[in-house]
Coordinates of C-alpha atoms and ligand atoms in Angstrom, one line a residue:
Chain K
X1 CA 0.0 0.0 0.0
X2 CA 1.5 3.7 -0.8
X3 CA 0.7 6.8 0.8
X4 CA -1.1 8.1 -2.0
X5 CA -3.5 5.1 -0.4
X6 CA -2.9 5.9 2.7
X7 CA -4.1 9.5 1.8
X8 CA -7.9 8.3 0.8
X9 CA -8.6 5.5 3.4
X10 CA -10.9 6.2 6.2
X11 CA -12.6 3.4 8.5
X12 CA -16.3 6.0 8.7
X13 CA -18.2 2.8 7.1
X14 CA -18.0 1.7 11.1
X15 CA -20.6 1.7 13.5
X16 CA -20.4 5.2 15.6
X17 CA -16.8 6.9 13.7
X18 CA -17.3 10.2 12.6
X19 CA -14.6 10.9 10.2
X20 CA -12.4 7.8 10.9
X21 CA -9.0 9.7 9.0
X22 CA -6.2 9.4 8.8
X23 CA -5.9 6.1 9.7
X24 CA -2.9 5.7 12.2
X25 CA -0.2 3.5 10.7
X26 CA 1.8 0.4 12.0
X27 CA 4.6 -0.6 9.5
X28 CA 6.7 -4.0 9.8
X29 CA 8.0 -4.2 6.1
X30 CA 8.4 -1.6 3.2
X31 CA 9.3 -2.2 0.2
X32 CA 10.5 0.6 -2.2
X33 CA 10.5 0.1 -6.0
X34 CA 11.5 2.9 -8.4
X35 CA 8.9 4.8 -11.2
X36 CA 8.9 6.7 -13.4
X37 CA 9.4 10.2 -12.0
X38 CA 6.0 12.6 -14.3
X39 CA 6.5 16.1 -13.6
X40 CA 3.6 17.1 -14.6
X41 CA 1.3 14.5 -13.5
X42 CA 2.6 14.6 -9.7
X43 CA 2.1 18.3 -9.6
X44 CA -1.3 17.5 -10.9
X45 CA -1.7 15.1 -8.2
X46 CA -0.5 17.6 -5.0
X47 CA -4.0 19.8 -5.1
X48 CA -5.5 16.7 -4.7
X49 CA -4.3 15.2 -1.5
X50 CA -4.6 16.1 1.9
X51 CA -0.5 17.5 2.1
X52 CA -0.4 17.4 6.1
X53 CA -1.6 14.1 6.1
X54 CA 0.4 12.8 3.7
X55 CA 4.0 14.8 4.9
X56 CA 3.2 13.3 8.8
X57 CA 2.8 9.7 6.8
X58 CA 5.4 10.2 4.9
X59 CA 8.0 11.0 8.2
X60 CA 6.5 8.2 10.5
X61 CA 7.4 5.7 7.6
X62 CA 11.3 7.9 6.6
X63 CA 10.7 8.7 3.7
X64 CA 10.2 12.1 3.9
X65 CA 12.9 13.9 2.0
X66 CA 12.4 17.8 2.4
X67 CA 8.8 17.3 2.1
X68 CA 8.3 21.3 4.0
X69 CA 4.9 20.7 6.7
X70 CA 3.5 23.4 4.3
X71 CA 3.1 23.3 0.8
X72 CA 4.8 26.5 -0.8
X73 CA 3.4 28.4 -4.0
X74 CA 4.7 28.0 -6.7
X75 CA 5.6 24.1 -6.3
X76 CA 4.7 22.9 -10.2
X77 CA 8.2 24.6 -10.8
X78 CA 10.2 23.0 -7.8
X79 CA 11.8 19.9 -9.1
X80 CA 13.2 18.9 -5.9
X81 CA 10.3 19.0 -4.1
X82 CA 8.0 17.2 -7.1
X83 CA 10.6 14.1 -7.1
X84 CA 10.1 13.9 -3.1
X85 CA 6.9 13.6 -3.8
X86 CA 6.8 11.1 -6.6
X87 CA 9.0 9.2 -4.1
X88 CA 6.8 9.1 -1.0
X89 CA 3.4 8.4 -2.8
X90 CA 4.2 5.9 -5.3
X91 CA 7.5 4.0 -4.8
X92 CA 7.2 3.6 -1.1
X93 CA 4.9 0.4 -0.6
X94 CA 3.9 -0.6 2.7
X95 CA 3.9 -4.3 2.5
X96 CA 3.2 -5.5 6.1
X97 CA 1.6 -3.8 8.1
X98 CA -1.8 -2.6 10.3
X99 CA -3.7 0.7 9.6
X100 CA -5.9 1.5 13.0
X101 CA -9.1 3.7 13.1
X102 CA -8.5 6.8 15.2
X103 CA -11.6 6.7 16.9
X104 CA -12.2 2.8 18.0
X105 CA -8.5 1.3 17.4
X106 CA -9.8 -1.0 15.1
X107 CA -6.9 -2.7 13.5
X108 CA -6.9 -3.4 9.4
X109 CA -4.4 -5.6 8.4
X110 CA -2.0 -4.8 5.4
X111 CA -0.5 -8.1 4.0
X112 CA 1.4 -8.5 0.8
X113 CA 1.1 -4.7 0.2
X114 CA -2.5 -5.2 0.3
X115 CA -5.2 -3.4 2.9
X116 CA -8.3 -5.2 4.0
X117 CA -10.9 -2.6 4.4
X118 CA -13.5 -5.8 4.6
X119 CA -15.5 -5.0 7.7
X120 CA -18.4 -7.7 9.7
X121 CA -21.8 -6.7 8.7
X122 CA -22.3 -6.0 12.6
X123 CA -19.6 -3.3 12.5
X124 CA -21.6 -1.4 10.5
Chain N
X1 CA 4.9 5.8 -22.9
X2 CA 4.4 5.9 -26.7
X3 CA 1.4 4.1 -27.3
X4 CA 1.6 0.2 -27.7
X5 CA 0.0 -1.3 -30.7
X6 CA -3.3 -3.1 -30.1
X7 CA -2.2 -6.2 -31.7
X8 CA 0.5 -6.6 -29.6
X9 CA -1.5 -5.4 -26.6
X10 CA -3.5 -7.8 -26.8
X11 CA -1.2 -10.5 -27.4
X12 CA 0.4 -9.7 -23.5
X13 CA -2.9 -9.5 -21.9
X14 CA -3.8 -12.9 -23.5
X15 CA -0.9 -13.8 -20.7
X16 CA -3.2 -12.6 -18.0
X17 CA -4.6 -15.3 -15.2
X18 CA -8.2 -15.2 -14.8
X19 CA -10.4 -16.5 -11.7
X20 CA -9.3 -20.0 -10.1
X21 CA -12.7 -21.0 -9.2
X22 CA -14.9 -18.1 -10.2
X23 CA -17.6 -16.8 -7.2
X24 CA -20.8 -16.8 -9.1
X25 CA -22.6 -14.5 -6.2
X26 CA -19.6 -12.1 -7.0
X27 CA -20.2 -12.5 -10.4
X28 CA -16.8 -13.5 -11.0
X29 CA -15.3 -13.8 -14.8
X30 CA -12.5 -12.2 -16.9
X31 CA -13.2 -9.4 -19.9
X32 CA -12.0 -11.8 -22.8
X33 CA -8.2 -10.1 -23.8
X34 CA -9.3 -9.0 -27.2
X35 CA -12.3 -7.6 -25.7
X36 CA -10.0 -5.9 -22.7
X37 CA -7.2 -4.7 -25.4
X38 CA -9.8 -3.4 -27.2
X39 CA -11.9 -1.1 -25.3
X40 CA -7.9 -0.1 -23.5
X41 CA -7.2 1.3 -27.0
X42 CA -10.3 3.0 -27.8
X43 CA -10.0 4.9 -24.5
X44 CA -6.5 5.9 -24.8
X45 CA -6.8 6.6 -28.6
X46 CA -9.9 8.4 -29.0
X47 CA -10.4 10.4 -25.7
X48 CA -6.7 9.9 -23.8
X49 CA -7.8 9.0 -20.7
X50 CA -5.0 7.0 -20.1
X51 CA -1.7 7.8 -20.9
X52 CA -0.2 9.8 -17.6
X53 CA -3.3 9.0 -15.6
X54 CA -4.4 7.9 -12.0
X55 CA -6.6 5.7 -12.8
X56 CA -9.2 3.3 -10.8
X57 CA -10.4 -0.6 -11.4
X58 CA -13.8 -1.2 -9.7
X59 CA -14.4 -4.7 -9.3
X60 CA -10.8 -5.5 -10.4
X61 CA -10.7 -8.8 -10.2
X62 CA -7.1 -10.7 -12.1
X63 CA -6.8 -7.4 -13.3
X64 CA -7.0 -7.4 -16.8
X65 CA -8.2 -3.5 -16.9
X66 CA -5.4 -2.4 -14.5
X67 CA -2.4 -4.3 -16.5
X68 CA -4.0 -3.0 -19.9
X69 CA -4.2 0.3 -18.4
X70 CA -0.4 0.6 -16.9
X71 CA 0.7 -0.9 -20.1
X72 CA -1.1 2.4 -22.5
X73 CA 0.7 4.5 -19.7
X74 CA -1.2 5.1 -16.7
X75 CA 0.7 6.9 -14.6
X76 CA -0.9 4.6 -11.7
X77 CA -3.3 2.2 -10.8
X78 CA -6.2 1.6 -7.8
X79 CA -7.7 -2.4 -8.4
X80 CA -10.2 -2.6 -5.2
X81 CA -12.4 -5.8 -5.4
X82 CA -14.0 -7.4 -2.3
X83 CA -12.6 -10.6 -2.8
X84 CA -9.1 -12.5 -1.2
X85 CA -8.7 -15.2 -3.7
X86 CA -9.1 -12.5 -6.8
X87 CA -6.6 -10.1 -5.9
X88 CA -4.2 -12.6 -4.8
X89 CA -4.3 -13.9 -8.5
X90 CA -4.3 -10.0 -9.7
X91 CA -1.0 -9.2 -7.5
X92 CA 0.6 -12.6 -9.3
X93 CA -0.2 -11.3 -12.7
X94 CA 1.2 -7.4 -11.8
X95 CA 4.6 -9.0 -10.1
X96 CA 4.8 -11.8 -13.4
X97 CA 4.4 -8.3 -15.8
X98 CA 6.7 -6.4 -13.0
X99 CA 4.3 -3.5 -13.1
X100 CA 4.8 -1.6 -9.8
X101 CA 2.4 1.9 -10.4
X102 CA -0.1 0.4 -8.5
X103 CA -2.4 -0.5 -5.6
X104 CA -4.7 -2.9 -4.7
X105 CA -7.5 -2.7 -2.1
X106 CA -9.7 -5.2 -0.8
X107 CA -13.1 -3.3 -0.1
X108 CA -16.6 -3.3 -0.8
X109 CA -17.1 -0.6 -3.1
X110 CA -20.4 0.0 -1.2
X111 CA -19.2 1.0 1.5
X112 CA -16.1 3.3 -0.3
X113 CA -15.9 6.4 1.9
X114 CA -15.9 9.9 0.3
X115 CA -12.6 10.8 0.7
X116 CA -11.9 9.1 -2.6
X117 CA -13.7 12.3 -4.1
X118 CA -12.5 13.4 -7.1
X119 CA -8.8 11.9 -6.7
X120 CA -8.7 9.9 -10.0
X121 CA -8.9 11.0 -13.1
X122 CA -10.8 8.1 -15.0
X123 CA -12.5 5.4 -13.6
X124 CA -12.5 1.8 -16.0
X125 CA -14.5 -1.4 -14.8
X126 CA -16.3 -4.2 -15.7
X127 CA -18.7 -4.3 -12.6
X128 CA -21.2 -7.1 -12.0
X129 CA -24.3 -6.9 -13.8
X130 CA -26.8 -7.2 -10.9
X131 CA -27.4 -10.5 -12.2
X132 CA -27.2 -11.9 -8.6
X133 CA -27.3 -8.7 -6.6
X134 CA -30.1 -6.1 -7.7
X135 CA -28.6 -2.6 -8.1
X136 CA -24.8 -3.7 -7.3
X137 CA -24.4 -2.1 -11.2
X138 CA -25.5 1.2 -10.3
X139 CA -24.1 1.4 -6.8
X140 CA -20.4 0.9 -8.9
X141 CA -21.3 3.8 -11.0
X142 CA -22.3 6.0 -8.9
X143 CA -19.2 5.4 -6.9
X144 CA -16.9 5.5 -9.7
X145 CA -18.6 8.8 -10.9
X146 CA -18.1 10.4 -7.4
X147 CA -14.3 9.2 -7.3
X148 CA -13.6 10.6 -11.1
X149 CA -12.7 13.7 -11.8
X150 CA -13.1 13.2 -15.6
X151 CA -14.5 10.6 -16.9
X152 CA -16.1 6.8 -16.3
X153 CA -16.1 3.9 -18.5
X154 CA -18.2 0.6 -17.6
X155 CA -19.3 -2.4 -18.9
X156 CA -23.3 -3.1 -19.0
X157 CA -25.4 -5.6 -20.7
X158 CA -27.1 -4.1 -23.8
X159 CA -30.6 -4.5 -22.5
X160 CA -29.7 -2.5 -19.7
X161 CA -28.9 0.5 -21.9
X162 CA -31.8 2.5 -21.5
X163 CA -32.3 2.0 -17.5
X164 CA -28.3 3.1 -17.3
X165 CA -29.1 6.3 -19.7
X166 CA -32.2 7.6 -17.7
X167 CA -29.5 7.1 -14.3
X168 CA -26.7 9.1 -16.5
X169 CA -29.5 12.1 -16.9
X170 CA -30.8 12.2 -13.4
X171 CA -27.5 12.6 -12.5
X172 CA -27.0 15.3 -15.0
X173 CA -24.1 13.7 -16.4
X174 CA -23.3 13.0 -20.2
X175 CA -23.6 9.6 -21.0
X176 CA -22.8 8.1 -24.6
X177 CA -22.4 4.1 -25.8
X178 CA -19.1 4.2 -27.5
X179 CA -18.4 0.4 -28.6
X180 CA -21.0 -2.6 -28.5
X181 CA -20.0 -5.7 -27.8
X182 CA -20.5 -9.2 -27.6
X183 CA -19.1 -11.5 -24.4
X184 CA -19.4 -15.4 -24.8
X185 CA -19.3 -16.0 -21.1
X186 CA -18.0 -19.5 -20.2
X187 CA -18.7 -22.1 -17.7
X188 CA -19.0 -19.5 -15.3
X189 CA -22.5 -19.8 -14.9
X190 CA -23.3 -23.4 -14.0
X191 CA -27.0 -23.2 -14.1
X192 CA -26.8 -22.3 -18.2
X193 CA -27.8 -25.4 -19.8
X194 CA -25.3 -24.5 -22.6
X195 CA -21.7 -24.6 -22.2
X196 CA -21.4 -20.7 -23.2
X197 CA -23.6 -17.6 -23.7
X198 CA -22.9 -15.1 -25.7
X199 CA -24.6 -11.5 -24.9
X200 CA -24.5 -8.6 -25.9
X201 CA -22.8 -4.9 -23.8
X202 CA -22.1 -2.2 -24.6
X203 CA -19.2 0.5 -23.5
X204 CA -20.5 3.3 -21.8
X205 CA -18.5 6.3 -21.4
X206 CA -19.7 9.3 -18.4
X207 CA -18.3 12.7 -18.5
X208 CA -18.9 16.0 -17.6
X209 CA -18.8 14.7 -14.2
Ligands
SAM1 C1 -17.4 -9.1 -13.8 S1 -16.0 -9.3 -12.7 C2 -14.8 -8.3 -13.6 C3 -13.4 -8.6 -13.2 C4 -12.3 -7.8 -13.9 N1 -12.5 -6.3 -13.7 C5 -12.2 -8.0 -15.4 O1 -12.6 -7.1 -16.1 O2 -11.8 -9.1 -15.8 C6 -16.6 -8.3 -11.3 C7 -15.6 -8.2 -10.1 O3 -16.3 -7.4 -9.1 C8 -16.0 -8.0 -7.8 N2 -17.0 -7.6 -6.9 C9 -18.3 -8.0 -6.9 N3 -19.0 -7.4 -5.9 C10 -18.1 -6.5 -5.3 C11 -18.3 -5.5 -4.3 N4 -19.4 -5.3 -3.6 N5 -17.2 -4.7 -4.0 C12 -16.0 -4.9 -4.7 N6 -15.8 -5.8 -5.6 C13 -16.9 -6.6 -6.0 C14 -15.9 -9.5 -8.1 O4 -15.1 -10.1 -7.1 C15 -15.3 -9.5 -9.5 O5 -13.9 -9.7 -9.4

């Protein structure tokens, strides 16, 4: 699982969670495995994420670069910061690991780089 | 990534491993590879909606939509599907084309939160029919519509067209057929009395999202 992932996953579908995001993070393996670096694609991609979330993400697991807390104007023309970017959303897979729901601790396992988002029909 | 050559497109994807033992109540089979290589091309050569896109697989079972889709370019990939045995067979046939621009997500995709807003750019899926649960077509779409900036392509059984359509305009979306097809579905279905059926579908395309 990347942090791009990482960046849209909640646990709300569960009973009595409000927002349920971000989900806290547990890592036991990562895995990192080099792409093609887009320029224009990942500054496409910055407006849409939620940048705090994904720069606190991206330090718990170290791979943070100089990914600033706060995005600066003027970032489509920064090629340092873009590559840190590309790095730390898409060639930085989580491969085992848990994500937790903030609000009940429910665990969701990550295995093979793959989250389990399946929750029981009483959860619900 | 210049763009592959549909011939030899769809020679790869004929590599692709479908289902082990296909889930009928997940209405579980694979988009036939010329039928998968096709549509890929259409939608990269007549609208480029692929090509240096973050794209999404509803229902992505092996994966034969996501490996098509990396291979015209996507930038990445999203497979969710609710199902263990699926995307264990879809992460084999990713590693065995050592794609890595992607993710997969086990999830049902009624129950997708709304933080996925907006975050792709085209949504591309073959979701189930309904055949075995009523309405599971149109939850998909209306998903994939909320999670797509741009545009939505899905498979749906010709004599659905109409019903699909009159959803597209209530929504106040634009809605067009852009290839009909024909799917000889296999042995999948046990209770056919024949060893195949062939039916007819149709492409839809959604846009102005
Ligand atoms: C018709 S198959 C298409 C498979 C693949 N996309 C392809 O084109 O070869 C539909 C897929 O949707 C999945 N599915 C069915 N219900 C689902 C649900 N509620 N949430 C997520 N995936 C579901 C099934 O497991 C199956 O893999």
């Amino acid at each position: 699982m990347k942090l791009v992932t990482h960046n849209m996953l909640t646990s709300k579908c569960l009973k009595g969670v409000n927002t349920g995001y971000p989900l806290k993070l547990v890592v036991k393996e990562i895995r990192v495995q080099s792409s093609d670096f887009n320029k224009e694609f990942i500054s496409k991609m910055i407006p849409r994420l939620d940048w705090a979330v994904f720069v606190v993400a991206a330090k718990q697991i170290g791979h943070a670069g100089n990914l600033p807390d706060q995005l600066l104007p003027d970032y489509e023309n920064n090629e340092e910061l873009l590559k840190d970017v590309h790095h730390a959303l898409f060639e930085v897979d989580i491969y085992e690991g848990e994500l937790i729901c903030p609000e009940t601790n429910r665990k969701f396992q990550i295995s093979e780089g793959i989250p389990n988002m399946l929750v029981k029909e009483n959860e619900l | 990534m210049a763009c592959m050559k549909l011939k030899k497109l769809e020679q790869i994807l004929q590599e692709v491993d479908s289902f082990d033992t296909p889930k009928i109540k997940l209405e579980q089979y694979m988009t036939p590879p010329n039928i998968a290589a096709c549509i890929l091309f259409a939608i990269q050569s007549s609208f480029d909606d692929i090509d240096n896109k973050i794209i999404a697989d509803l229902g992505c079972g092996s994966g034969i939509l996501s490996i098509g889709s990396i291979l015209l370019g996507a930038a990445f990939c999203s497979g969710f599907d609710i199902d263990h045995d699926a995307l264990n067979i879809c992460l084999k046939n990713l590693k065995q084309f050592q794609l890595s621009s992607y993710d997969l997500i086990q999830c049902d995709i009624s129950y997708l939160s709304d933080t996925f807003y907006k975050r792709y750019d085209t949504v591309i899926m073959n979701p189930p029919f309904g055949t075995n649960k009523k309405g599971i077509d149109i939850e998909f779409l209306k998903v994939a519509i909320n999670m797509s900036k741009h545009s939505v392509y899905s498979l749906h059984k010709t004599n659905t067209r109409e019903y699909i359509s009159s959803k597209a305009r209530s929504w106040r979306i634009k809605n067009e057929v852009i290839a009909e097809l024909r799917f000889d579905l296999p042995h999948t279905y046990k209770f056919h009395t024949k060893k195949s059926v062939d039916i007819a579908v149709d492409l839809h395309r959604f846009s102005q999202l």
